[in-house]
Short mmCIF file of C-alpha atoms in Angstrom, two decimals:
data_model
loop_
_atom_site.label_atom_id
_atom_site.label_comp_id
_atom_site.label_asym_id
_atom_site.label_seq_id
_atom_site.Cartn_x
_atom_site.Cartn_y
_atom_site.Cartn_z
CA UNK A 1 -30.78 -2.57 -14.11
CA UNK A 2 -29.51 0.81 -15.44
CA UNK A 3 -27.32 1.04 -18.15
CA UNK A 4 -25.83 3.85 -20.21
CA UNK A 5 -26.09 3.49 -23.90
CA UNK A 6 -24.60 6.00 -26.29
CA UNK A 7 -27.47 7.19 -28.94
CA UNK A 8 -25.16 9.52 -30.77
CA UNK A 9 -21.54 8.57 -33.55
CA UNK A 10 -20.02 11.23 -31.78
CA UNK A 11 -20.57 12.30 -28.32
CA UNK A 12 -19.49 14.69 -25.31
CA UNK A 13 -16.69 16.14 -25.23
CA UNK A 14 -17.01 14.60 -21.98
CA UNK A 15 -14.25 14.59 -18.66
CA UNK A 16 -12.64 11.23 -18.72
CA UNK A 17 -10.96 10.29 -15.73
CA UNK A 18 -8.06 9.23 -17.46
CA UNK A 19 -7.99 11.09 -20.78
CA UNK A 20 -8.82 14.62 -19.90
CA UNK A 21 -11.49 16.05 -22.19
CA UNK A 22 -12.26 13.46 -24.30
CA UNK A 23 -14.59 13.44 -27.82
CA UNK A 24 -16.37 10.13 -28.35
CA UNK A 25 -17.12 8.22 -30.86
CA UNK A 26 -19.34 5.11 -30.83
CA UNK A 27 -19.04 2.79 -33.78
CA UNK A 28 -21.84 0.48 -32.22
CA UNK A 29 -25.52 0.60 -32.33
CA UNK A 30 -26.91 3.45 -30.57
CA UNK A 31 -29.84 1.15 -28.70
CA UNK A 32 -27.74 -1.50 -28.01
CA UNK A 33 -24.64 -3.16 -27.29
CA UNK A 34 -22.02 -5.41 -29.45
CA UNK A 35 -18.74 -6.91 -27.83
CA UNK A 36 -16.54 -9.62 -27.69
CA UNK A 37 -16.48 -9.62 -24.10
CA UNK A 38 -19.36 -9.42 -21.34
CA UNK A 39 -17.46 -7.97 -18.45
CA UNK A 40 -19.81 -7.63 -15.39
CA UNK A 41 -18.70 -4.18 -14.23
CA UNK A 42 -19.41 -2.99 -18.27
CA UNK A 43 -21.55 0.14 -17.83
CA UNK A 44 -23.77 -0.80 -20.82
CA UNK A 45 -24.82 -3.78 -19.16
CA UNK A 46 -24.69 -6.95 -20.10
CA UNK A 47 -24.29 -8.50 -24.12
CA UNK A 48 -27.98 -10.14 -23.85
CA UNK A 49 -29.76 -7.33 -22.69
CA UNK A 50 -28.17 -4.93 -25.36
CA UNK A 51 -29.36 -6.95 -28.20
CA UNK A 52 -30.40 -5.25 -31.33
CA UNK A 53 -31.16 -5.18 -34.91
CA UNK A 54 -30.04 -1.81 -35.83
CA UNK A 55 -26.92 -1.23 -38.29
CA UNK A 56 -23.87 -0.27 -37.61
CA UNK A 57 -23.09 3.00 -38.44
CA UNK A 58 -21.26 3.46 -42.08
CA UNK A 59 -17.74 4.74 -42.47
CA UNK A 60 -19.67 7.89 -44.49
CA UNK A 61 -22.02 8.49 -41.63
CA UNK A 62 -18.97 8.56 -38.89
CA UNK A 63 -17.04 10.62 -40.98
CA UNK A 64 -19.46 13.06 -41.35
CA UNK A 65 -20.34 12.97 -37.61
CA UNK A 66 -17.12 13.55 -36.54
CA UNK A 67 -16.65 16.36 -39.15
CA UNK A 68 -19.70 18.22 -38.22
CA UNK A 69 -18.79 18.11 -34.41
CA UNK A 70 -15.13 19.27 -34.72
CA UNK A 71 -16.07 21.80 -37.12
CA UNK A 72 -18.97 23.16 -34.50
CA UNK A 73 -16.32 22.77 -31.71
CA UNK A 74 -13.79 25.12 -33.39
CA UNK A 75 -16.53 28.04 -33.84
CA UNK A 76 -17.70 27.42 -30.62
CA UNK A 77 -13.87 27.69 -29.56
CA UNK A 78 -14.08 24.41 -27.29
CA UNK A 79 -10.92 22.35 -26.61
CA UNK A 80 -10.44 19.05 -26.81
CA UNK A 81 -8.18 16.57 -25.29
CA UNK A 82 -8.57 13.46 -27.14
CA UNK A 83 -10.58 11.72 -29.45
CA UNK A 84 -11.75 8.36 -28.06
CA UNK A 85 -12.90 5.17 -29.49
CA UNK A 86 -15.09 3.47 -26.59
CA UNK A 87 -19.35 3.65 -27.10
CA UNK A 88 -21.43 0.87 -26.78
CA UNK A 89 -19.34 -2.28 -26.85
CA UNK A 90 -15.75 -3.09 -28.95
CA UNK A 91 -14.99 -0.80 -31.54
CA UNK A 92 -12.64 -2.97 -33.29
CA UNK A 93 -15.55 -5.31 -34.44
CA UNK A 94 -16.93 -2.77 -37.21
CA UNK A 95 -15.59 -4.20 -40.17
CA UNK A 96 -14.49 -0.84 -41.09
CA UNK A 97 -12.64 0.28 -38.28
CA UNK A 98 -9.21 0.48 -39.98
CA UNK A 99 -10.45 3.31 -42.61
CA UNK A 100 -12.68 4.85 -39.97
CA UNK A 101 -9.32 5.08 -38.00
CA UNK A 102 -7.73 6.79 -41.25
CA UNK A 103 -10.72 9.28 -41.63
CA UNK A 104 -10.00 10.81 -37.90
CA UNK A 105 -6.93 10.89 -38.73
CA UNK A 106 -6.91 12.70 -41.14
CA UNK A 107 -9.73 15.07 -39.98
CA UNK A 108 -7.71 15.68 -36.69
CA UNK A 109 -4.90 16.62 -38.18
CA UNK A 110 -7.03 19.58 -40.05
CA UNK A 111 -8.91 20.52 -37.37
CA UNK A 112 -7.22 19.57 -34.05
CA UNK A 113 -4.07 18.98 -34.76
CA UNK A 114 -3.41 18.75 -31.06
CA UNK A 115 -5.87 16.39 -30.17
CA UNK A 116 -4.79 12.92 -29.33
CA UNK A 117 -6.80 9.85 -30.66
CA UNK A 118 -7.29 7.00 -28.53
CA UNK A 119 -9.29 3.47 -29.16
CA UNK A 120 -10.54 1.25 -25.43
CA UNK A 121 -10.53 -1.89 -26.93
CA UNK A 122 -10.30 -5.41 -24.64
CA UNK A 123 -7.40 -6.28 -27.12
CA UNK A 124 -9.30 -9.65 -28.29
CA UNK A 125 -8.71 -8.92 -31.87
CA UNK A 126 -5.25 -7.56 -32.08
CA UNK A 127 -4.45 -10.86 -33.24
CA UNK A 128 -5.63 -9.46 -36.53
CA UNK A 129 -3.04 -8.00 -38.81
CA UNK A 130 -5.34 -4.92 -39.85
CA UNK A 131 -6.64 -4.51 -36.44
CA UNK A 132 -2.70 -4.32 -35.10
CA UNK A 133 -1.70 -2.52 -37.90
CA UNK A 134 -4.25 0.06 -37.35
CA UNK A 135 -3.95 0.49 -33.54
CA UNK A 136 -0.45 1.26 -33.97
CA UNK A 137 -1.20 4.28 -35.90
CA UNK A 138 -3.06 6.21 -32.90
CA UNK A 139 -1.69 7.92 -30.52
CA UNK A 140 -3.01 5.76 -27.21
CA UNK A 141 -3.87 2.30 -28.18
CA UNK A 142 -5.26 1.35 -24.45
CA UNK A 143 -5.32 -2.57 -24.48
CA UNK A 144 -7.42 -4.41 -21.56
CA UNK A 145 -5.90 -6.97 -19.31
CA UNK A 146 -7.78 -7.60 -15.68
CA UNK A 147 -5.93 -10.28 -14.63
CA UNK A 148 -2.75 -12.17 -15.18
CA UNK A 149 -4.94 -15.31 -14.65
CA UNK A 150 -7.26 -16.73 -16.85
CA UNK A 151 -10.22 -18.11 -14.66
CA UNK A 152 -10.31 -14.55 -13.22
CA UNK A 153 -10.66 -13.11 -16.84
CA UNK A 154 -13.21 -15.82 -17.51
CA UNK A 155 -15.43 -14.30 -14.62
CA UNK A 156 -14.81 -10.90 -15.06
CA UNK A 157 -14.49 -10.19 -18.45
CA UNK A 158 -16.24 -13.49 -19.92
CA UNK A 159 -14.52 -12.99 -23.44
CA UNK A 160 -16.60 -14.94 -26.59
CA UNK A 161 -13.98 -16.92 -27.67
CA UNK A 162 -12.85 -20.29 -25.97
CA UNK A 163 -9.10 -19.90 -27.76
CA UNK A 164 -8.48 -16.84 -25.50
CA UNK A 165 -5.53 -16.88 -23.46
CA UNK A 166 -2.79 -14.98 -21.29
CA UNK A 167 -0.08 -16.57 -22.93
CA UNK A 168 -1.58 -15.23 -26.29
CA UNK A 169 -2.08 -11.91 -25.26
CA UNK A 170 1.35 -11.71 -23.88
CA UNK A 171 2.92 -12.19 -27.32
CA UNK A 172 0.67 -10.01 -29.00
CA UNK A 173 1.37 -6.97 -26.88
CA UNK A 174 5.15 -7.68 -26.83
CA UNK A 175 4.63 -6.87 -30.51
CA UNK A 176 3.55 -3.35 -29.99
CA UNK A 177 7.27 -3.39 -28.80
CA UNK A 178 6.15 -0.85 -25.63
CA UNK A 179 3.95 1.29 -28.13
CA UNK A 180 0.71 0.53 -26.24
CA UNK A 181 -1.22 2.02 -22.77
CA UNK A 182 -2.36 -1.25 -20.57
CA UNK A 183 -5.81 -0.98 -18.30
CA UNK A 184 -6.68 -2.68 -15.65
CA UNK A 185 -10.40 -2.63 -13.73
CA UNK A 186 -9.59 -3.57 -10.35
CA UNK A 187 -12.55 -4.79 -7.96
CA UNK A 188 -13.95 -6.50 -5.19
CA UNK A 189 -16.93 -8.80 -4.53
CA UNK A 190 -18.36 -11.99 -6.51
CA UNK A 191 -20.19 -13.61 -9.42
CA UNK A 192 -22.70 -16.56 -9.83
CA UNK A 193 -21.74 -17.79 -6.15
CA UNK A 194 -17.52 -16.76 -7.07
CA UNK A 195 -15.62 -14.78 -4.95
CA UNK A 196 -13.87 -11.69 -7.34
CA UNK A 197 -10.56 -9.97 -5.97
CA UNK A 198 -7.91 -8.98 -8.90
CA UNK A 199 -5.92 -6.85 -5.67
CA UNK A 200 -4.59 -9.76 -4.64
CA UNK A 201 -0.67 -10.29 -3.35
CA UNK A 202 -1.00 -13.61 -6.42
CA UNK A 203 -2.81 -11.33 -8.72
CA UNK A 204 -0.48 -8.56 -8.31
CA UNK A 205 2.23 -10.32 -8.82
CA UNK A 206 1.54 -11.96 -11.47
CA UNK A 207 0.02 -9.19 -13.41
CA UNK A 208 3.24 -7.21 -12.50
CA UNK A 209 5.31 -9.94 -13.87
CA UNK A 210 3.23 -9.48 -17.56
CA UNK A 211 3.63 -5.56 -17.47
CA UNK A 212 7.60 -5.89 -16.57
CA UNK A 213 7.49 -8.67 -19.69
CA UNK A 214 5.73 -6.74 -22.06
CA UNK A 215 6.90 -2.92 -21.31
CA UNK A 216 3.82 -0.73 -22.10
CA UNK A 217 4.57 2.87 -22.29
CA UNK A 218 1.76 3.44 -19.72
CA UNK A 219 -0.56 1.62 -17.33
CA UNK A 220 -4.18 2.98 -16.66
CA UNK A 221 -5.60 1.55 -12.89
CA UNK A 222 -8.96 2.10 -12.48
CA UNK A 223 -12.03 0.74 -10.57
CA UNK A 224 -15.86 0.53 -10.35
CA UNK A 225 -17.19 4.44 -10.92
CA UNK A 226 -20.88 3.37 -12.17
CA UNK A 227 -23.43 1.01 -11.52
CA UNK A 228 -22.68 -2.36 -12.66
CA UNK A 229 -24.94 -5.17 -14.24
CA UNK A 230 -23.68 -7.65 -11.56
CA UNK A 231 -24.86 -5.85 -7.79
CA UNK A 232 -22.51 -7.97 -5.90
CA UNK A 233 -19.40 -6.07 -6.62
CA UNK A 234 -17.64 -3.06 -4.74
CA UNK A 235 -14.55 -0.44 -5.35
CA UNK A 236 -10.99 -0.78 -5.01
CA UNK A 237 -10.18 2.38 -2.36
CA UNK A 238 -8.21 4.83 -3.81
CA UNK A 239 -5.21 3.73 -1.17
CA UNK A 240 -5.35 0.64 -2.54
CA UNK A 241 -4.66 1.64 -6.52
CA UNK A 242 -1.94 3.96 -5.43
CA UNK A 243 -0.12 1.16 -3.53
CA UNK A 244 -0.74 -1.06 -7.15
CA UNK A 245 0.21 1.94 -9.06
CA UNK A 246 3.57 2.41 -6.37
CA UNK A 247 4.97 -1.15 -7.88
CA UNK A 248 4.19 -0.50 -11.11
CA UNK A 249 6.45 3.05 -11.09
CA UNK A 250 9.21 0.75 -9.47
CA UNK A 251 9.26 -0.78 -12.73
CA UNK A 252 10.01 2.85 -14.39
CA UNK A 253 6.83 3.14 -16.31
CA UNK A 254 4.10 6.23 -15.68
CA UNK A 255 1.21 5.10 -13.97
CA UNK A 256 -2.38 6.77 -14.30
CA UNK A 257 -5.20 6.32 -11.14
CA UNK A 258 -8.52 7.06 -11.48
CA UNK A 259 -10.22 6.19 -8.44
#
């Protein structure tokens, strides 16, 4: 299986398909992988075979990353886009990711000022008041939802905790009263003998029926554009997102594709 691993705090810039030229940072272990959920198109492969004994890195060590890179990027005169959140795994489980958050801050605003930051988190842990209270400071707080049903999360995503629920998640992104950017893997194909399709007429509706509840200020649609640790899954054509992405605009909010 091939997986990509970030070995670096701060990374790229890189293109991001749906961010423009995005800066990363990786608050996870550079050899291996840490997260909440186990999704089976995850390009760092699966929880078990990321397993590792090296530290997180400290909130001095990712401040000083990031400073070093912005500072090299302004005498090298490169522009940046945004500042993301993402690496290897869920970067709301470092237990400092609330004054890490501050420390960008607070170095973007010095050095790129017009630099966006944005965090990819599956939204498991919004539930916690310093977690919410933190996301709502950045500029794109891109919470996951792949499906409006839970057995279809449950075999895509395969999230840790037994207590997680759609009706849970609902309330806790009505609370970001619209101040949040919802993604959305869609994809084809099955798992341990299941048959996978979130493009559905019953997933689509119901999953429009959340969005038109909860009123993000954006929706991010997006499918397989790696290799995946489970082989028996295929792309959403590009058709098919903009035809998702079509009802979505019906319900007056911007829509970004990445196909």
């Amino acid at each position: 299986m091939s997986t990509i691993l970030f070995d670096q705090i701060v990374f790229g810039p890189i293109h991001s398909r749906r961010l423009g030229s995005s800066l990363g940072v990786n608050l996870l272990p550079f050899d291996g992988k840490v997260c909440s959920f186990d999704c089976i198109y995850c390009e760092c492969g699966y929880n078990e075979d990321g397993r590792t004994k090296t530290s997180l890195p400290t909130r001095e060590d990712v401040k000083a990353a990031l400073d070093h890179k912005l500072h090299q990027l302004r005498e090298e005169n490169i522009s940046i886009d945004v500042i993301t959140f993402a690496g290897n795994g869920e970067p709301t489980l470092h237990p400092h990711f609330s004054g890490i958050i501050d420390d960008t801050i607070d170095l973007r605003n010095k050095l790129y000022p017009e630099a966006k930051i944005s965090v990819l988190t599956n939204a498991m842990h919004i539930n916690k008041v310093g977690i919410f209270e933190t996301l709502k400071k950045v500029d794109n707080n891109i919470l996951k939802l792949d499906s409006a049903f839970i057995e279809t999360v449950r075999l895509i995503d395969q999230p840790a905790a037994p207590s997680y629920s759609i009706e849970r998640q609902i309330e806790l992104f009505k609370k970001f009263e619209g101040n949040f950017i919802l993604q959305t893997m869609f994809l084809k194909g099955s798992h341990n003998g299941k048959s996978i399709d979130n493009t559905s007429p019953r997933e689509i509706e119901a999953w429009l029926k959340i969005i038109e509840i909860t009123k993000p200020k954006e929706v991010m649609i997006y499918t397989i554009d790696r290799e995946t640790p489970e082989k028996n899954l295929e792309k959403v054509s590009v058709e098919k997102l903009r035809e998702i992405g079509t009802e979505v605009q019906k319900l007056g909010i911007k829509v970004n594709i990445a196909g």
